[in-house]
PDB file of C-alpha atoms in Angstrom:
ATOM      1  CA  MET A 256      75.807-228.784 -66.780  1.00  0.00           C
ATOM      2  CA  ALA A 257      76.160-228.231 -70.536  1.00  0.00           C
ATOM      3  CA  GLU A 258      72.660-226.715 -70.599  1.00  0.00           C
ATOM      4  CA  ASN A 259      73.666-224.139 -67.974  1.00  0.00           C
ATOM      5  CA  LYS A 260      76.755-223.242 -70.031  1.00  0.00           C
ATOM      6  CA  THR A 261      74.586-222.806 -73.141  1.00  0.00           C
ATOM      7  CA  ASP A 262      72.169-220.591 -71.219  1.00  0.00           C
ATOM      8  CA  ARG A 263      75.078-218.438 -70.090  1.00  0.00           C
ATOM      9  CA  ARG A 264      76.337-218.105 -73.684  1.00  0.00           C
ATOM     10  CA  VAL A 265      72.858-217.214 -74.912  1.00  0.00           C
ATOM     11  CA  ARG A 266      72.483-214.582 -72.170  1.00  0.00           C
ATOM     12  CA  ARG A 267      75.913-213.164 -73.050  1.00  0.00           C
ATOM     13  CA  THR A 268      75.051-213.038 -76.761  1.00  0.00           C
ATOM     14  CA  LYS A 269      71.727-211.327 -76.125  1.00  0.00           C
ATOM     15  CA  ARG A 270      73.374-208.858 -73.748  1.00  0.00           C
ATOM     16  CA  LEU A 271      76.005-207.973 -76.381  1.00  0.00           C
ATOM     17  CA  LEU A 272      73.296-207.524 -79.006  1.00  0.00           C
ATOM     18  CA  LEU A 273      71.218-205.395 -76.649  1.00  0.00           C
ATOM     19  CA  GLU A 274      74.183-203.170 -75.783  1.00  0.00           C
ATOM     20  CA  SER A 275      75.006-202.792 -79.466  1.00  0.00           C
ATOM     21  CA  LEU A 276      71.407-202.051 -80.446  1.00  0.00           C
ATOM     22  CA  THR A 277      70.963-199.405 -77.745  1.00  0.00           C
ATOM     23  CA  SER A 278      74.270-197.847 -78.741  1.00  0.00           C
ATOM     24  CA  LEU A 279      73.269-197.686 -82.412  1.00  0.00           C
ATOM     25  CA  MET A 280      69.770-196.369 -81.607  1.00  0.00           C
ATOM     26  CA  LYS A 281      71.383-193.423 -79.846  1.00  0.00           C
ATOM     27  CA  GLU A 282      72.991-192.536 -83.188  1.00  0.00           C
ATOM     28  CA  LYS A 283      70.326-193.402 -85.764  1.00  0.00           C
ATOM     29  CA  PRO A 284      66.744-194.607 -86.252  1.00  0.00           C
ATOM     30  CA  ILE A 285      66.040-198.336 -86.111  1.00  0.00           C
ATOM     31  CA  LYS A 286      65.180-198.387 -89.826  1.00  0.00           C
ATOM     32  CA  ASP A 287      68.779-197.399 -90.616  1.00  0.00           C
ATOM     33  CA  ILE A 288      70.384-200.154 -88.534  1.00  0.00           C
ATOM     34  CA  SER A 289      71.402-203.287 -90.417  1.00  0.00           C
ATOM     35  CA  VAL A 290      71.947-206.758 -88.984  1.00  0.00           C
ATOM     36  CA  LYS A 291      75.516-206.659 -90.322  1.00  0.00           C
ATOM     37  CA  GLU A 292      76.241-203.372 -88.554  1.00  0.00           C
ATOM     38  CA  LEU A 293      74.704-204.666 -85.322  1.00  0.00           C
ATOM     39  CA  THR A 294      76.545-207.986 -85.368  1.00  0.00           C
ATOM     40  CA  ASP A 295      79.854-206.328 -86.282  1.00  0.00           C
ATOM     41  CA  LEU A 296      79.508-204.022 -83.286  1.00  0.00           C
ATOM     42  CA  ALA A 297      78.527-206.921 -81.004  1.00  0.00           C
ATOM     43  CA  ASP A 298      81.364-209.016 -82.479  1.00  0.00           C
ATOM     44  CA  ILE A 299      79.128-211.991 -83.235  1.00  0.00           C
ATOM     45  CA  THR A 300      78.181-213.672 -86.493  1.00  0.00           C
ATOM     46  CA  ARG A 301      75.016-212.897 -88.392  1.00  0.00           C
ATOM     47  CA  GLY A 302      74.102-216.581 -88.112  1.00  0.00           C
ATOM     48  CA  THR A 303      74.169-216.269 -84.323  1.00  0.00           C
ATOM     49  CA  PHE A 304      71.883-213.247 -84.548  1.00  0.00           C
ATOM     50  CA  TYR A 305      69.408-215.206 -86.692  1.00  0.00           C
ATOM     51  CA  LEU A 306      69.344-218.027 -84.150  1.00  0.00           C
ATOM     52  CA  HIS A 307      67.563-215.611 -81.797  1.00  0.00           C
ATOM     53  CA  TYR A 308      65.772-213.053 -84.007  1.00  0.00           C
ATOM     54  CA  ARG A 309      64.152-212.827 -87.448  1.00  0.00           C
ATOM     55  CA  ASP A 310      65.396-209.276 -88.012  1.00  0.00           C
ATOM     56  CA  ILE A 311      66.162-206.013 -86.197  1.00  0.00           C
ATOM     57  CA  TYR A 312      62.460-205.274 -85.689  1.00  0.00           C
ATOM     58  CA  ASP A 313      61.889-208.688 -84.108  1.00  0.00           C
ATOM     59  CA  MET A 314      64.775-207.995 -81.740  1.00  0.00           C
ATOM     60  CA  LEU A 315      63.320-204.588 -80.848  1.00  0.00           C
ATOM     61  CA  GLU A 316      59.878-206.117 -80.290  1.00  0.00           C
ATOM     62  CA  GLN A 317      61.296-208.827 -78.016  1.00  0.00           C
ATOM     63  CA  LEU A 318      63.296-206.207 -76.117  1.00  0.00           C
ATOM     64  CA  GLU A 319      60.177-204.093 -75.622  1.00  0.00           C
ATOM     65  CA  ASP A 320      58.122-207.138 -74.586  1.00  0.00           C
ATOM     66  CA  GLU A 321      60.699-208.037 -71.913  1.00  0.00           C
ATOM     67  CA  TRP A 322      60.820-204.416 -70.774  1.00  0.00           C
ATOM     68  CA  PHE A 323      57.024-204.243 -70.484  1.00  0.00           C
ATOM     69  CA  ALA A 324      56.891-207.537 -68.577  1.00  0.00           C
ATOM     70  CA  ASP A 325      59.394-206.150 -66.062  1.00  0.00           C
ATOM     71  CA  PHE A 326      57.523-202.842 -65.905  1.00  0.00           C
ATOM     72  CA  ASN A 327      54.201-204.609 -65.332  1.00  0.00           C
ATOM     73  CA  GLU A 328      55.801-206.599 -62.519  1.00  0.00           C
ATOM     74  CA  LEU A 329      56.903-203.325 -60.936  1.00  0.00           C
ATOM     75  CA  LEU A 330      53.393-201.880 -61.275  1.00  0.00           C
ATOM     76  CA  ASP A 331      51.956-205.015 -59.670  1.00  0.00           C
ATOM     77  CA  LYS A 332      54.195-204.372 -56.656  1.00  0.00           C
ATOM     78  CA  THR A 333      52.588-200.918 -56.281  1.00  0.00           C
ATOM     79  CA  PRO A 334      48.883-201.737 -56.061  1.00  0.00           C
ATOM     80  CA  PRO A 335      46.288-198.988 -55.815  1.00  0.00           C
ATOM     81  CA  ALA A 336      45.392-198.148 -52.252  1.00  0.00           C
ATOM     82  CA  PRO A 337      42.501-196.205 -50.767  1.00  0.00           C
ATOM     83  CA  ASP A 338      45.001-193.395 -50.217  1.00  0.00           C
ATOM     84  CA  SER A 339      45.541-192.948 -53.949  1.00  0.00           C
ATOM     85  CA  THR A 340      47.778-189.892 -53.430  1.00  0.00           C
ATOM     86  CA  GLY A 341      50.339-192.093 -51.682  1.00  0.00           C
ATOM     87  CA  SER A 342      49.908-194.751 -54.364  1.00  0.00           C
ATOM     88  CA  VAL A 343      50.634-192.239 -57.120  1.00  0.00           C
ATOM     89  CA  ALA A 344      53.769-191.010 -55.309  1.00  0.00           C
ATOM     90  CA  ARG A 345      55.007-194.598 -54.790  1.00  0.00           C
ATOM     91  CA  LEU A 346      54.172-195.478 -58.369  1.00  0.00           C
ATOM     92  CA  SER A 347      56.045-192.406 -59.648  1.00  0.00           C
ATOM     93  CA  GLU A 348      59.153-193.153 -57.638  1.00  0.00           C
ATOM     94  CA  ASN A 349      59.118-196.835 -58.603  1.00  0.00           C
ATOM     95  CA  MET A 350      58.624-195.929 -62.258  1.00  0.00           C
ATOM     96  CA  PHE A 351      61.442-193.372 -62.207  1.00  0.00           C
ATOM     97  CA  GLN A 352      63.767-195.810 -60.440  1.00  0.00           C
ATOM     98  CA  PHE A 353      62.937-198.494 -63.007  1.00  0.00           C
ATOM     99  CA  LEU A 354      63.838-196.105 -65.823  1.00  0.00           C
ATOM    100  CA  LEU A 355      67.050-195.141 -64.051  1.00  0.00           C
ATOM    101  CA  ASP A 356      67.975-198.802 -63.515  1.00  0.00           C
ATOM    102  CA  ASN A 357      67.383-199.390 -67.240  1.00  0.00           C
ATOM    103  CA  LYS A 358      68.644-196.048 -68.507  1.00  0.00           C
ATOM    104  CA  ASP A 359      70.581-197.425 -71.498  1.00  0.00           C
ATOM    105  CA  ILE A 360      67.430-199.034 -72.879  1.00  0.00           C
ATOM    106  CA  ALA A 361      65.321-196.025 -71.878  1.00  0.00           C
ATOM    107  CA  ASP A 362      67.787-193.687 -73.612  1.00  0.00           C
ATOM    108  CA  ALA A 363      67.465-195.685 -76.805  1.00  0.00           C
ATOM    109  CA  LEU A 364      63.694-196.160 -76.727  1.00  0.00           C
ATOM    110  CA  LEU A 365      62.761-192.676 -75.514  1.00  0.00           C
ATOM    111  CA  GLY A 366      65.485-190.754 -77.339  1.00  0.00           C
ATOM    112  CA  PRO A 367      65.206-188.955 -80.669  1.00  0.00           C
ATOM    113  CA  ASN A 368      65.731-192.225 -82.583  1.00  0.00           C
ATOM    114  CA  GLY A 369      63.393-194.144 -80.311  1.00  0.00           C
ATOM    115  CA  ASP A 370      60.299-196.071 -81.184  1.00  0.00           C
ATOM    116  CA  LEU A 371      57.039-194.080 -81.279  1.00  0.00           C
ATOM    117  CA  THR A 372      55.136-197.366 -81.015  1.00  0.00           C
ATOM    118  CA  PHE A 373      56.937-197.983 -77.714  1.00  0.00           C
ATOM    119  CA  ILE A 374      55.873-194.584 -76.340  1.00  0.00           C
ATOM    120  CA  ASN A 375      52.260-195.191 -77.401  1.00  0.00           C
ATOM    121  CA  ARG A 376      52.358-198.648 -75.856  1.00  0.00           C
ATOM    122  CA  LEU A 377      53.728-197.131 -72.638  1.00  0.00           C
ATOM    123  CA  LYS A 378      50.927-194.565 -72.605  1.00  0.00           C
ATOM    124  CA  ASP A 379      48.333-197.290 -73.116  1.00  0.00           C
ATOM    125  CA  LEU A 380      49.778-199.394 -70.303  1.00  0.00           C
ATOM    126  CA  LEU A 381      49.816-196.429 -67.924  1.00  0.00           C
ATOM    127  CA  ARG A 382      46.284-195.476 -68.954  1.00  0.00           C
ATOM    128  CA  ARG A 383      44.973-198.948 -68.170  1.00  0.00           C
ATOM    129  CA  ARG A 384      46.887-199.138 -64.889  1.00  0.00           C
ATOM    130  CA  THR A 385      45.934-195.652 -63.638  1.00  0.00           C
ATOM    131  CA  TYR A 386      42.254-195.959 -64.490  1.00  0.00           C
ATOM    132  CA  SER A 387      41.638-197.945 -61.299  1.00  0.00           C
ATOM    133  CA  LEU A 388      43.435-195.286 -59.237  1.00  0.00           C
ATOM    134  CA  TRP A 389      41.280-192.626 -60.863  1.00  0.00           C
ATOM    135  CA  LYS A 390      38.070-194.509 -60.086  1.00  0.00           C
ATOM    136  CA  LEU A 391      39.095-194.953 -56.440  1.00  0.00           C
ATOM    137  CA  ARG A 392      39.809-191.284 -56.039  1.00  0.00           C
ATOM    138  CA  PHE A 393      37.237-189.513 -58.200  1.00  0.00           C
ATOM    139  CA  ARG A 394      34.588-192.127 -59.032  1.00  0.00           C
ATOM    140  CA  ASP A 395      33.517-190.032 -62.058  1.00  0.00           C
ATOM    141  CA  THR A 396      35.171-191.356 -65.216  1.00  0.00           C
ATOM    142  CA  LEU A 397      33.604-188.867 -67.614  1.00  0.00           C
ATOM    143  CA  TYR A 398      36.727-186.716 -67.955  1.00  0.00           C
ATOM    144  CA  PHE A 399      39.347-189.379 -67.278  1.00  0.00           C
ATOM    145  CA  GLU A 400      40.739-189.347 -70.851  1.00  0.00           C
ATOM    146  CA  TYR A 401      41.301-185.578 -70.724  1.00  0.00           C
ATOM    147  CA  TYR A 402      43.043-185.617 -67.367  1.00  0.00           C
ATOM    148  CA  PHE A 403      45.042-188.691 -68.280  1.00  0.00           C
ATOM    149  CA  SER A 404      46.214-187.152 -71.557  1.00  0.00           C
ATOM    150  CA  PHE A 405      47.355-184.038 -69.716  1.00  0.00           C
ATOM    151  CA  ILE A 406      49.108-185.899 -66.902  1.00  0.00           C
ATOM    152  CA  VAL A 407      50.816-188.567 -69.023  1.00  0.00           C
ATOM    153  CA  SER A 408      52.105-185.935 -71.446  1.00  0.00           C
ATOM    154  CA  GLY A 409      53.550-184.116 -68.453  1.00  0.00           C
ATOM    155  CA  TYR A 410      55.190-187.280 -67.139  1.00  0.00           C
ATOM    156  CA  ILE A 411      56.687-188.116 -70.529  1.00  0.00           C
ATOM    157  CA  GLY A 412      57.983-184.562 -70.851  1.00  0.00           C
ATOM    158  CA  LEU A 413      59.441-184.803 -67.347  1.00  0.00           C
ATOM    159  CA  ILE A 414      61.134-188.106 -68.201  1.00  0.00           C
ATOM    160  CA  GLN A 415      62.512-186.762 -71.483  1.00  0.00           C
ATOM    161  CA  THR A 416      63.931-183.702 -69.721  1.00  0.00           C
ATOM    162  CA  TRP A 417      65.384-185.946 -67.017  1.00  0.00           C
ATOM    163  CA  ARG A 418      67.001-188.113 -69.695  1.00  0.00           C
ATOM    164  CA  LEU A 419      68.451-185.067 -71.460  1.00  0.00           C
ATOM    165  CA  ASN A 420      69.897-183.851 -68.141  1.00  0.00           C
ATOM    166  CA  GLY A 421      71.848-187.053 -67.630  1.00  0.00           C
ATOM    167  CA  TRP A 422      69.275-188.695 -65.335  1.00  0.00           C
ATOM    168  CA  GLU A 423      69.739-186.062 -62.639  1.00  0.00           C
ATOM    169  CA  PRO A 424      68.216-185.501 -60.043  1.00  0.00           C
ATOM    170  CA  SER A 425      67.573-188.856 -58.326  1.00  0.00           C
ATOM    171  CA  ALA A 426      64.415-190.886 -58.945  1.00  0.00           C
ATOM    172  CA  HIS A 427      63.192-189.930 -55.463  1.00  0.00           C
ATOM    173  CA  GLU A 428      63.732-186.208 -56.069  1.00  0.00           C
ATOM    174  CA  LEU A 429      62.004-186.420 -59.440  1.00  0.00           C
ATOM    175  CA  SER A 430      59.033-188.207 -57.878  1.00  0.00           C
ATOM    176  CA  LEU A 431      58.772-185.424 -55.286  1.00  0.00           C
ATOM    177  CA  MET A 432      58.825-182.882 -58.105  1.00  0.00           C
ATOM    178  CA  ALA A 433      56.101-184.791 -59.992  1.00  0.00           C
ATOM    179  CA  ASP A 434      54.038-185.042 -56.819  1.00  0.00           C
ATOM    180  CA  GLN A 435      54.429-181.312 -56.247  1.00  0.00           C
ATOM    181  CA  LEU A 436      53.365-180.574 -59.834  1.00  0.00           C
ATOM    182  CA  LEU A 437      50.338-182.838 -59.488  1.00  0.00           C
ATOM    183  CA  GLY A 438      49.506-181.153 -56.167  1.00  0.00           C
ATOM    184  CA  ALA A 439      49.683-177.759 -57.842  1.00  0.00           C
ATOM    185  CA  ARG A 440      47.241-179.004 -60.460  1.00  0.00           C
ATOM    186  CA  GLU A 441      44.837-180.182 -57.809  1.00  0.00           C
ATOM    187  CA  ARG A 442      44.849-176.810 -56.011  1.00  0.00           C
ATOM    188  CA  ILE A 443      43.906-174.864 -59.135  1.00  0.00           C
TER     189      ILE A 443
END
């Protein structure tokens, strides 16, 4: 019983720190955020912070690792199918919904004070996960890197515009828009 209570306190502490970190990252770059400032905002002691993290960068890395684990789980639920067009549409909608469900973290990580390493890591993950879809659909991998670079830059731009517009329209509507844009590319 005491262990469950401790787990609840740890979850609460980490949630407060996460909320405070995302709030501060909306205002300034991670390099300008101090542990004191973070813990003051979260209303916890610095000692409590150091029980869980080495420093702000360790906290950010752990946050990103958890985010990527959840994102990978989502991608695993949307396996490539022979009808790769439908897979891409499902993947887009699931990805957009995931971002919407985690918009505070996404705002912080993808915003102007976000982490460029995070964006590059996201690109790498998507590249590895979409390669199999590409091979199913086109078989020729010679130009994959060029197409992928073009498409992922478009998706990131779409997501950044969506974020700037207050996460409107819905994830479903945005996935339809992405699908339409990809369809336009394929007709050219």
